[in-house]
Amino acid sequence: MISVHDHNRDAWDELARQQVPLARPAGEKEFGKPQFIINPFGWVDFDVRGRKVLSLAAGGGKHSVLFALAGAETTVVDISPAMLDLDRKAASEQGVKVTVVEASMDNLAVLPEAHFDLVVQPVSTCYVPAVAPVYREVARVTAPGGLYISQHKQPANLQASLRLSPVGYTMIEPYYQSGPLPPVPTGSALRESGTLEFMHRWDELLGGLCRAGFVIEDTFEPRHGDASAAPSSFGHRCWFIPPYFAVKARRKTTATPAPKLLVT
Ligand SMILES: C[S@@+](CC[C@H](N)C(=O)[O-])C[C@H]1O[C@@H](n2cnc3c(N)ncnc32)[C@H](O)[C@@H]1O
């Protein structure tokens, strides 16, 4: 049976070939307002020039190139060779240097320890079965005091029906879900068709960060809801269920042993 890793690598290669919006390199809009991508919440509180930045699971030629143009020493990690090709092409077109690494976010063994001042991860932990190994790896490669800014799909977003029923958007997946979510038809703005996606619970997403050696400094729920949008559209569903959340975490400067969970 094909592994989750290989399945999602092939699925993202295909999405890149289809040039879906998430696989579009930086264009006029992003070059005009790079902070919308490299510092969308105002959480990066230092000049990235000369600093080591990891764009994690961020292939596609957007994050890496904008950080490199801002003067950062930039590495992009992604599972999909086709997404990474977009980074190579965009970097060459812009005349900037980007280190391109094909790896899975839950195994960053090729990257050095305590190296990065900033790790930025767009919504992507939904593509791995467990989030704890991702946090463990990010904690290993982040310098003490370094920032880790990540975005995730909210659990309820992955639990609820995509379409409106007569009683509203209904919870169709359990919170204590294990294994991949059922596939979705193409064209959903909330799920990526062809990929295997996994729901992670709040405790795993937030508590997991603390247990991996980070301190959470802030969180944010980007607003996408539109009360006047057509039923079952992206904006309408987001009016009922916020799709994503972002979290700002800082790598602890002193190593403290991870606390043991007393209950499971
Ligand atoms: C939502 S896209 C983010 C990049 C996009 N360019 C953007 O505009 O935000 C998610 C990315 O995660 C990557 N990905 C999926 N599973 C991964 C894994 N296990 N490790 C690393 N990257 C992964 C996909 O190939 C895809 O490029």
Tab-separated table of N, CA and C and ligand atoms in Angstrom, residues 4-5 8-9 12-13 21-25 37 56-63 77-81 83-84 103-106 108 121-124 126-128 192, ligand 1:
chain	number	residue	atom	x	y	z
A	4	VAL	N	1.380	7.452	3.237
A	4	VAL	CA	0.796	8.807	3.259
A	4	VAL	C	1.779	9.775	2.593
A	5	HIS	N	3.048	9.615	2.937
A	5	HIS	CA	4.090	10.484	2.382
A	5	HIS	C	4.055	10.464	0.846
A	8	ASN	N	0.723	11.888	-0.663
A	8	ASN	CA	0.598	13.354	-0.651
A	8	ASN	C	1.653	14.030	-1.525
A	9	ARG	N	2.832	13.412	-1.643
A	9	ARG	CA	3.833	13.954	-2.582
A	9	ARG	C	3.253	13.955	-4.004
A	12	TRP	N	0.361	16.492	-4.384
A	12	TRP	CA	0.787	17.895	-4.504
A	12	TRP	C	1.524	18.150	-5.813
A	13	ASP	N	2.218	17.128	-6.300
A	13	ASP	CA	2.819	17.267	-7.640
A	13	ASP	C	1.710	17.536	-8.658
A	21	PRO	N	-4.443	27.658	-7.001
A	21	PRO	CA	-3.964	28.912	-6.389
A	21	PRO	C	-2.811	28.717	-5.393
A	22	LEU	N	-2.811	27.622	-4.625
A	22	LEU	CA	-1.742	27.426	-3.637
A	22	LEU	C	-0.405	27.091	-4.295
A	23	ALA	N	-0.446	26.800	-5.578
A	23	ALA	CA	0.779	26.459	-6.306
A	23	ALA	C	1.148	27.562	-7.295
A	24	ARG	N	0.764	28.790	-6.945
A	24	ARG	CA	1.129	29.904	-7.833
A	24	ARG	C	2.240	30.730	-7.182
A	25	PRO	N	3.334	30.924	-7.908
A	25	PRO	CA	4.444	31.696	-7.351
A	25	PRO	C	4.051	33.157	-7.105
A	37	ILE	N	2.663	38.115	3.041
A	37	ILE	CA	3.090	36.714	3.045
A	37	ILE	C	4.161	36.472	4.101
A	56	LEU	N	8.642	26.303	5.812
A	56	LEU	CA	8.394	24.864	5.977
A	56	LEU	C	7.074	24.472	5.307
A	57	ALA	N	7.139	23.433	4.503
A	57	ALA	CA	5.965	22.992	3.740
A	57	ALA	C	5.366	24.186	2.992
A	58	ALA	N	6.243	24.920	2.369
A	58	ALA	CA	5.834	26.190	1.747
A	58	ALA	C	6.336	26.284	0.316
A	59	GLY	N	6.427	25.140	-0.349
A	59	GLY	CA	6.849	25.175	-1.746
A	59	GLY	C	5.837	25.940	-2.591
A	60	GLY	N	6.253	26.290	-3.799
A	60	GLY	CA	5.336	26.988	-4.699
A	60	GLY	C	5.874	28.321	-5.182
A	61	GLY	N	7.032	28.750	-4.636
A	61	GLY	CA	7.657	29.959	-5.175
A	61	GLY	C	7.088	31.253	-4.639
A	62	LYS	N	6.496	31.186	-3.463
A	62	LYS	CA	5.942	32.421	-2.887
A	62	LYS	C	6.782	32.839	-1.673
A	63	HIS	N	6.659	32.056	-0.577
A	63	HIS	CA	7.342	32.423	0.669
A	63	HIS	C	8.856	32.537	0.486
A	77	VAL	N	11.485	23.957	2.541
A	77	VAL	CA	11.303	22.501	2.625
A	77	VAL	C	9.909	22.175	2.136
A	78	ASP	N	9.826	21.163	1.297
A	78	ASP	CA	8.514	20.690	0.860
A	78	ASP	C	8.652	19.227	0.454
A	79	ILE	N	7.506	18.538	0.456
A	79	ILE	CA	7.491	17.124	0.098
A	79	ILE	C	7.381	16.924	-1.416
A	80	SER	N	6.942	17.973	-2.111
A	80	SER	CA	6.590	17.825	-3.529
A	80	SER	C	7.674	18.399	-4.448
A	81	PRO	N	8.308	17.550	-5.249
A	81	PRO	CA	9.318	18.053	-6.186
A	81	PRO	C	8.748	19.110	-7.135
A	83	MET	N	6.312	21.270	-6.551
A	83	MET	CA	6.181	22.551	-5.842
A	83	MET	C	7.556	23.200	-5.695
A	84	LEU	N	8.574	22.396	-5.395
A	84	LEU	CA	9.920	22.947	-5.214
A	84	LEU	C	10.510	23.467	-6.524
A	103	ALA	N	11.890	17.245	1.629
A	103	ALA	CA	11.807	16.465	2.872
A	103	ALA	C	10.394	16.586	3.407
A	104	SER	N	10.090	15.679	4.336
A	104	SER	CA	8.788	15.763	4.991
A	104	SER	C	8.923	16.558	6.280
A	105	MET	N	7.905	17.349	6.583
A	105	MET	CA	7.959	18.216	7.765
A	105	MET	C	8.168	17.437	9.057
A	106	ASP	N	7.859	16.144	9.063
A	106	ASP	CA	8.041	15.365	10.291
A	106	ASP	C	9.377	14.624	10.325
A	108	LEU	N	13.125	16.224	9.540
A	108	LEU	CA	14.004	17.280	9.015
A	108	LEU	C	15.466	16.949	9.301
A	121	GLN	N	5.441	28.403	8.650
A	121	GLN	CA	4.776	27.233	8.051
A	121	GLN	C	3.335	27.579	7.698
A	122	PRO	N	3.018	27.666	6.404
A	122	PRO	CA	1.610	27.867	6.046
A	122	PRO	C	0.793	26.615	6.373
A	123	VAL	N	-0.505	26.706	6.246
A	123	VAL	CA	-1.409	25.602	6.595
A	123	VAL	C	-0.944	24.309	5.927
A	124	SER	N	-0.540	23.328	6.706
A	124	SER	CA	-0.025	22.093	6.098
A	124	SER	C	0.085	20.916	7.053
A	126	CYS	N	-2.163	19.414	8.307
A	126	CYS	CA	-3.265	18.497	7.979
A	126	CYS	C	-2.803	17.355	7.059
A	127	TYR	N	-1.620	17.468	6.470
A	127	TYR	CA	-1.161	16.428	5.530
A	127	TYR	C	-0.294	15.363	6.187
A	128	VAL	N	-0.137	15.449	7.516
A	128	VAL	CA	0.604	14.382	8.207
A	128	VAL	C	-0.290	13.768	9.278
A	192	GLU	N	-8.064	20.118	-0.082
A	192	GLU	CA	-7.311	19.940	-1.323
A	192	GLU	C	-7.586	18.538	-1.840
B	1	LIG	C1	-1.095	24.862	1.523
B	1	LIG	S1	0.375	24.502	0.606
B	1	LIG	C2	1.408	25.817	1.123
B	1	LIG	C3	2.303	26.466	0.110
B	1	LIG	C4	1.706	27.513	-0.753
B	1	LIG	N1	2.658	27.918	-1.739
B	1	LIG	C5	1.082	28.733	-0.125
B	1	LIG	O1	0.785	29.631	-0.902
B	1	LIG	O2	0.835	28.860	1.087
B	1	LIG	C6	0.910	23.139	1.523
B	1	LIG	C7	2.269	22.604	1.103
B	1	LIG	O3	2.590	21.537	1.987
B	1	LIG	C8	3.329	20.591	1.262
B	1	LIG	N2	3.323	19.327	2.008
B	1	LIG	C9	2.329	18.406	2.115
B	1	LIG	N3	2.722	17.404	2.917
B	1	LIG	C10	3.983	17.698	3.315
B	1	LIG	C11	4.920	17.053	4.165
B	1	LIG	N4	4.641	15.900	4.776
B	1	LIG	N5	6.111	17.657	4.366
B	1	LIG	C12	6.431	18.812	3.747
B	1	LIG	N6	5.583	19.466	2.927
B	1	LIG	C13	4.369	18.923	2.727
B	1	LIG	C14	2.642	20.539	-0.087
B	1	LIG	O4	3.455	19.980	-1.071
B	1	LIG	C15	2.321	22.021	-0.306
B	1	LIG	O5	3.348	22.645	-1.017
